[in-house]
Amino acid sequence: MINQEVKPTIFKDEAELASLKEKLINFQYIDAFERQLKELFFIDNKQYIGTDKETAYQTEDFKKYCETKKDHFNYIFYPWNQTIVKCAQINDFLTLKTNRNQDLITSAEQEILRNFKIGVFGMSVGSNIAFVLTQAGISNKIAIADFDELDTTNLNRILAGTHQIGLNKTTIAARHIYEDNPYAEVTTFDQGINVENLEKLLANKEIDCIIEEIDEMTMKIETRKLALKYKVPVVMITDNGDGVVLHIERYDLGYDKIFEKDEAYWQQKLSGPMGKELAGDIIINDIVGGMHQVDPKMIASVGRVMKKELVSWSQLGSAAILGGVVATYAIKQIAVGDNKTFFVREYINLPKF
């Protein structure tokens, strides 16, 4: 049976550590705390910046600093890879994690971003977005959803490995997030997102912004109806060959359409069966903005899907990672108040060299 555990255990008790080591047949023990103390020393004692590190570590100041901090650690146990990490406690860890963000992100902005709660639905491009957000110290509390399991054909765009084939995609993404930040709070929906569980999240104010990367067209529209009802912004990335298309819909500011169309338009559009041809038409014309905006190779790929010559739409891992970067940039603007535009459809294409 595949191990689907997604959350590490955090504890401090030495007896619990000894008991855990006895139970485990094979495990890794990593003392990250020793190195973290050295990094924290320079952050908290700026008079030593520029001093030779080994010399600084021999000073009385460093020895006193280590003494005051000696109990400021936790043990983190990752059950899926049988690893125990001795790690700085949350405040010191987050100080280290975001230290190199200064002054590109101010301390005040970092606090806002850390507390900005995000839901990422769809773990293809979405898994890249969720992880880039985590790296940037954004959304310490995050909800992720996908019903699908990892296949080998997903490995061109999802940050995973062959040892994870068969795992639910939210499991893979959650583990990746927790390995980067053990103090994150990840809520997983391994059966995917639906109207009921999304409305519950929004009604309970557990999401400040939705990142929508759902394949199913009806749920794309239902997500926006709920976002409009609860006044929550929606961000979406669409693959476009080597580039991506960024969508931002600011329902929190008063935007009241769905991809610039009234709700009645979508009721009519989605009233019949949803085949690949209709889905392709919606993606190209309503979402991307017309055939002329689509990468020609993508158009050829869509044609082959329609003819059943390809199993599914073509996607590139480089575009998925670019999507993570672009979405994270958009989220930063929304969270700190730098973006006030009701609707954004922006085409991000890299130049030919």
Coordinates of C-alpha atoms in Angstrom, one line a residue:
M1 CA 0.0 0.0 0.0
I2 CA 1.3 3.5 -1.0
N3 CA 2.2 5.7 2.0
Q4 CA 0.0 8.8 1.6
E5 CA 1.2 10.6 4.8
V6 CA 1.6 14.3 4.2
K7 CA 2.3 16.0 7.6
P8 CA 5.4 15.9 9.7
T9 CA 5.4 15.4 13.5
I10 CA 6.9 18.2 15.5
F11 CA 8.0 17.6 19.1
K12 CA 10.6 18.7 21.6
D13 CA 10.8 15.9 24.2
E14 CA 14.1 14.0 24.3
A15 CA 12.3 10.9 25.6
E16 CA 10.0 11.0 22.6
L17 CA 13.0 11.3 20.3
A18 CA 14.6 8.2 21.9
S19 CA 11.4 6.2 21.6
L20 CA 11.0 7.2 18.0
K21 CA 14.6 6.1 17.1
E22 CA 13.9 2.8 18.8
K23 CA 10.8 2.2 16.7
L24 CA 12.4 3.1 13.3
I25 CA 14.3 0.4 11.5
N26 CA 16.2 2.8 9.2
F27 CA 16.2 6.5 9.6
Q28 CA 18.2 9.7 9.0
Y29 CA 19.0 12.1 11.7
I30 CA 20.0 15.6 10.6
D31 CA 21.1 18.4 13.0
A32 CA 20.2 21.5 11.1
F33 CA 20.0 23.5 14.3
E34 CA 23.8 23.8 14.7
R35 CA 24.2 25.5 11.3
Q36 CA 21.1 27.6 11.9
L37 CA 22.5 29.0 15.1
K38 CA 25.5 30.2 13.1
E39 CA 23.4 31.9 10.5
L40 CA 21.2 33.5 13.2
F41 CA 24.2 34.8 15.0
F42 CA 25.1 37.1 12.1
I43 CA 21.5 38.2 11.6
D44 CA 21.1 39.1 15.3
N45 CA 24.7 40.5 15.7
K46 CA 25.2 42.8 12.8
Q47 CA 28.5 44.1 14.2
Y48 CA 30.0 40.8 13.0
I49 CA 28.9 41.1 9.4
G50 CA 32.0 41.0 7.2
T51 CA 34.0 39.2 9.9
D52 CA 35.6 35.9 9.1
K53 CA 33.0 33.4 10.1
E54 CA 35.3 30.9 11.8
T55 CA 36.9 33.7 13.8
A56 CA 33.4 35.0 14.8
Y57 CA 32.4 31.5 16.0
Q58 CA 35.3 31.5 18.5
T59 CA 34.2 34.7 20.2
E60 CA 32.6 34.9 23.6
D61 CA 29.6 36.6 22.0
F62 CA 28.9 33.6 19.9
K63 CA 29.2 31.2 22.8
K64 CA 26.8 33.3 24.9
Y65 CA 24.4 33.5 21.9
C66 CA 24.4 29.8 21.6
E67 CA 23.7 29.4 25.3
T68 CA 20.7 31.7 25.2
K69 CA 19.3 29.9 22.1
K70 CA 20.2 26.3 23.0
D71 CA 16.6 25.3 23.8
H72 CA 15.0 27.1 20.8
F73 CA 14.6 24.0 18.6
N74 CA 12.2 21.3 17.7
Y75 CA 12.5 17.9 16.3
I76 CA 10.7 17.4 12.9
F77 CA 9.9 13.8 11.9
Y78 CA 9.0 13.3 8.2
P79 CA 7.4 9.8 8.2
W80 CA 7.4 9.4 4.4
N81 CA 11.2 9.5 4.2
Q82 CA 12.1 8.4 7.7
T83 CA 14.0 11.5 8.5
I84 CA 14.3 13.4 11.8
V85 CA 15.6 17.0 11.7
K86 CA 16.6 19.1 14.6
C87 CA 15.4 22.5 13.5
A88 CA 15.1 26.0 14.8
Q89 CA 11.7 26.9 16.2
I90 CA 9.1 28.7 14.0
N91 CA 10.1 32.4 14.6
D92 CA 13.8 31.8 14.1
F93 CA 13.2 29.4 11.2
L94 CA 11.0 32.0 9.4
T95 CA 13.6 34.7 10.1
L96 CA 16.2 32.5 8.3
K97 CA 13.8 31.4 5.6
T98 CA 13.0 35.0 4.5
N99 CA 16.3 36.7 5.4
R100 CA 17.5 36.8 1.7
N101 CA 14.1 38.3 0.7
Q102 CA 15.2 41.7 2.3
D103 CA 14.8 44.4 1.0
L104 CA 13.0 43.1 -2.1
I105 CA 10.2 42.3 0.4
T106 CA 10.1 44.5 3.5
S107 CA 9.5 43.0 6.9
A108 CA 6.0 44.5 7.0
E109 CA 5.2 43.1 3.6
Q110 CA 6.6 39.7 4.6
E111 CA 4.3 39.6 7.5
I112 CA 1.3 40.4 5.3
L113 CA 2.4 37.8 2.7
R114 CA 3.0 35.1 5.4
N115 CA -0.6 35.5 6.7
F116 CA -2.2 35.7 3.3
K117 CA -4.2 32.5 3.0
I118 CA -4.3 30.9 -0.5
G119 CA -6.2 28.0 -2.0
V120 CA -4.4 26.4 -5.0
F121 CA -6.8 24.1 -6.9
G122 CA -5.2 21.8 -9.5
M123 CA -1.8 20.4 -8.9
S124 CA -0.2 20.4 -12.4
V125 CA 0.8 24.1 -12.8
G126 CA -0.7 24.6 -9.4
S127 CA 2.0 22.4 -7.7
N128 CA 4.7 24.7 -9.1
I129 CA 2.8 27.8 -7.9
A130 CA 2.2 26.4 -4.4
F131 CA 5.9 25.6 -4.0
V132 CA 7.2 29.0 -5.3
L133 CA 4.8 30.7 -2.9
T134 CA 6.3 28.6 -0.1
Q135 CA 9.8 29.4 -1.1
A136 CA 9.0 33.1 -1.0
G137 CA 7.5 32.9 2.5
I138 CA 4.0 33.5 1.2
S139 CA 0.8 31.8 2.6
N140 CA 2.0 29.9 5.6
K141 CA -1.5 28.6 5.6
I142 CA -2.4 27.1 2.3
A143 CA -5.1 24.8 0.9
I144 CA -4.4 22.5 -2.1
A145 CA -6.7 20.2 -4.0
D146 CA -6.5 17.6 -6.7
F147 CA -8.1 14.2 -7.1
D148 CA -5.5 12.8 -9.5
E149 CA -2.5 10.6 -9.0
L150 CA 0.9 11.1 -10.4
D151 CA 1.7 9.3 -13.7
T152 CA 5.0 9.2 -15.5
T153 CA 3.6 11.5 -18.2
N154 CA 3.2 14.2 -15.5
L155 CA 6.9 14.2 -14.7
N156 CA 7.6 16.7 -17.5
R157 CA 5.9 19.5 -15.5
I158 CA 5.4 18.4 -11.8
L159 CA 8.3 18.5 -9.4
A160 CA 8.3 14.9 -8.4
G161 CA 10.2 11.6 -9.0
T162 CA 9.6 8.1 -10.2
H163 CA 9.4 6.9 -6.5
Q164 CA 6.2 9.0 -6.2
I165 CA 4.3 7.5 -9.2
G166 CA 0.8 6.5 -7.9
L167 CA 0.8 9.1 -5.1
N168 CA -2.0 11.6 -5.0
K169 CA -0.7 14.9 -6.4
T170 CA -1.8 16.8 -3.3
T171 CA 0.3 14.4 -1.2
I172 CA 3.3 15.1 -3.3
A173 CA 2.8 18.9 -3.2
A174 CA 2.1 18.9 0.6
R175 CA 5.3 16.9 1.3
H176 CA 7.3 19.3 -0.8
I177 CA 5.9 22.3 1.1
Y178 CA 6.5 20.7 4.5
E179 CA 10.1 19.8 3.6
D180 CA 10.7 23.4 2.7
N181 CA 8.8 24.8 5.7
P182 CA 7.9 22.3 8.4
Y183 CA 5.8 25.0 10.2
A184 CA 3.4 25.4 7.2
E185 CA -0.3 24.6 7.6
V186 CA -1.3 22.7 4.6
T187 CA -4.9 21.6 4.1
T188 CA -5.2 18.9 1.4
F189 CA -8.3 17.9 -0.6
D190 CA -7.2 14.6 -2.3
Q191 CA -10.7 14.2 -3.8
G192 CA -10.4 17.6 -5.5
I193 CA -12.3 20.8 -4.9
N194 CA -16.1 21.0 -5.3
V195 CA -18.8 23.6 -4.7
E196 CA -19.5 22.3 -1.2
N197 CA -16.0 22.2 0.2
L198 CA -15.0 25.4 -1.5
E199 CA -18.0 27.3 -0.2
K200 CA -17.2 26.1 3.3
L201 CA -13.6 27.4 3.0
L202 CA -14.8 30.7 1.8
A203 CA -17.6 31.1 4.3
N204 CA -15.1 30.4 7.1
K205 CA -12.7 33.0 5.7
E206 CA -10.0 30.3 5.3
I207 CA -8.9 31.6 1.9
D208 CA -7.9 35.2 0.9
C209 CA -7.2 34.4 -2.7
I210 CA -7.9 31.5 -5.1
I211 CA -5.4 30.2 -7.6
E212 CA -7.6 28.2 -10.0
E213 CA -5.8 25.5 -12.2
I214 CA -8.8 23.1 -12.5
D215 CA -9.1 21.2 -15.8
E216 CA -12.9 20.7 -15.5
M217 CA -14.6 23.6 -17.2
T218 CA -17.8 23.8 -15.2
M219 CA -15.9 23.9 -11.9
K220 CA -13.8 26.8 -13.3
I221 CA -17.0 28.8 -13.6
E222 CA -18.5 27.6 -10.3
T223 CA -15.2 28.7 -8.6
R224 CA -15.6 32.2 -9.9
K225 CA -19.3 32.4 -8.9
L226 CA -18.3 31.6 -5.4
A227 CA -15.4 34.0 -5.5
L228 CA -17.8 36.7 -6.6
K229 CA -20.3 35.8 -3.8
Y230 CA -17.5 35.9 -1.1
K231 CA -15.5 38.8 -2.7
V232 CA -12.3 36.8 -3.1
P233 CA -9.8 37.4 -6.0
V234 CA -9.0 34.7 -8.4
V235 CA -5.6 34.2 -10.2
M236 CA -5.1 31.7 -13.0
I237 CA -2.2 30.6 -15.2
T238 CA -2.8 29.1 -18.6
D239 CA 0.0 27.3 -20.5
N240 CA 0.7 28.8 -24.0
G241 CA 3.6 27.0 -25.5
D242 CA 6.8 28.3 -24.0
G243 CA 4.9 31.1 -22.4
V244 CA 1.9 31.6 -20.1
V245 CA -1.2 33.7 -19.9
L246 CA -1.9 35.3 -16.5
H247 CA -5.5 36.0 -15.5
I248 CA -6.5 38.1 -12.4
E249 CA -10.1 38.7 -11.5
R250 CA -10.6 41.1 -8.6
Y251 CA -13.9 40.0 -7.1
D252 CA -12.7 41.6 -3.9
L253 CA -12.7 45.0 -5.6
G254 CA -16.1 44.8 -7.3
Y255 CA -15.4 42.9 -10.5
D256 CA -18.6 41.0 -11.4
K257 CA -17.9 39.1 -14.6
I258 CA -16.3 35.7 -15.5
F259 CA -13.6 36.0 -18.1
E260 CA -15.2 39.4 -19.0
K261 CA -18.6 37.7 -19.7
D262 CA -21.8 37.9 -17.8
E263 CA -23.0 34.8 -15.8
A264 CA -25.9 34.3 -18.3
Y265 CA -23.3 33.8 -21.1
W266 CA -21.8 30.9 -19.2
Q267 CA -25.1 29.4 -18.3
Q268 CA -25.9 29.2 -22.0
K269 CA -22.4 28.0 -22.9
L270 CA -22.3 25.2 -20.4
S271 CA -26.0 24.1 -20.8
G272 CA -25.1 21.1 -23.1
P273 CA -22.5 18.3 -22.8
M274 CA -18.9 19.3 -22.3
G275 CA -16.8 17.6 -25.1
K276 CA -13.2 18.3 -25.9
E277 CA -14.3 20.5 -28.8
L278 CA -16.3 22.9 -26.6
A279 CA -13.6 22.8 -24.0
G280 CA -11.0 23.8 -26.6
D281 CA -13.2 26.6 -27.9
I282 CA -13.6 28.0 -24.4
I283 CA -9.9 27.8 -23.6
I284 CA -8.9 29.4 -26.9
N285 CA -11.5 32.1 -27.3
D286 CA -13.0 32.9 -23.9
I287 CA -9.9 32.3 -21.7
V288 CA -6.8 33.0 -23.8
G289 CA -8.5 35.6 -25.9
G290 CA -8.6 34.3 -29.5
M291 CA -6.7 32.1 -31.9
H292 CA -4.2 34.8 -32.7
Q293 CA -3.0 34.8 -29.1
V294 CA -2.3 31.1 -29.0
D295 CA 1.2 29.6 -29.7
P296 CA 0.9 28.1 -33.2
K297 CA 2.4 24.8 -31.9
M298 CA -0.3 24.7 -29.3
I299 CA -2.9 25.1 -32.0
A300 CA -1.5 22.2 -33.9
S301 CA -1.5 20.2 -30.6
V302 CA -5.2 21.0 -30.0
G303 CA -6.0 19.8 -33.6
R304 CA -4.2 16.5 -32.9
V305 CA -6.2 16.1 -29.6
M306 CA -9.4 16.5 -31.5
K307 CA -8.3 13.9 -34.1
K308 CA -7.4 11.6 -31.2
E309 CA -3.8 11.5 -32.3
L310 CA -2.7 12.9 -28.9
V311 CA -4.0 11.8 -25.5
S312 CA -4.1 15.3 -24.0
W313 CA -3.0 18.9 -24.5
S314 CA 0.7 19.5 -24.8
Q315 CA 2.4 21.2 -21.8
L316 CA 6.0 22.1 -20.9
G317 CA 7.7 21.9 -17.6
S318 CA 9.5 25.2 -18.2
A319 CA 6.1 26.9 -18.8
A320 CA 4.7 25.3 -15.6
I321 CA 7.7 26.7 -13.6
L322 CA 7.3 30.1 -15.3
G323 CA 3.6 30.0 -14.3
G324 CA 4.7 29.5 -10.7
V325 CA 6.9 32.6 -10.9
V326 CA 4.3 34.7 -12.6
A327 CA 1.5 33.7 -10.2
T328 CA 3.7 34.4 -7.2
Y329 CA 4.5 37.8 -8.5
A330 CA 0.8 38.5 -9.0
I331 CA -0.1 37.3 -5.5
K332 CA 2.5 39.6 -4.0
Q333 CA 1.0 42.6 -5.8
I334 CA -2.6 41.6 -4.6
A335 CA -1.6 40.9 -1.0
V336 CA 0.3 44.1 -0.4
G337 CA -2.1 46.3 -2.3
D338 CA 0.0 47.1 -5.4
N339 CA -2.6 45.8 -7.9
K340 CA -6.0 47.4 -8.1
T341 CA -7.0 46.3 -11.6
F342 CA -10.4 44.7 -11.9
F343 CA -9.4 42.2 -14.7
V344 CA -6.0 41.3 -16.1
R345 CA -5.2 39.1 -19.0
E346 CA -1.5 39.3 -19.6
Y347 CA 0.6 37.3 -22.1
I348 CA 4.1 36.4 -20.8
N349 CA 6.3 35.2 -23.6
L350 CA 10.0 34.9 -23.6
P351 CA 11.9 36.5 -26.5
K352 CA 13.7 34.5 -29.2
F353 CA 17.5 34.9 -28.9

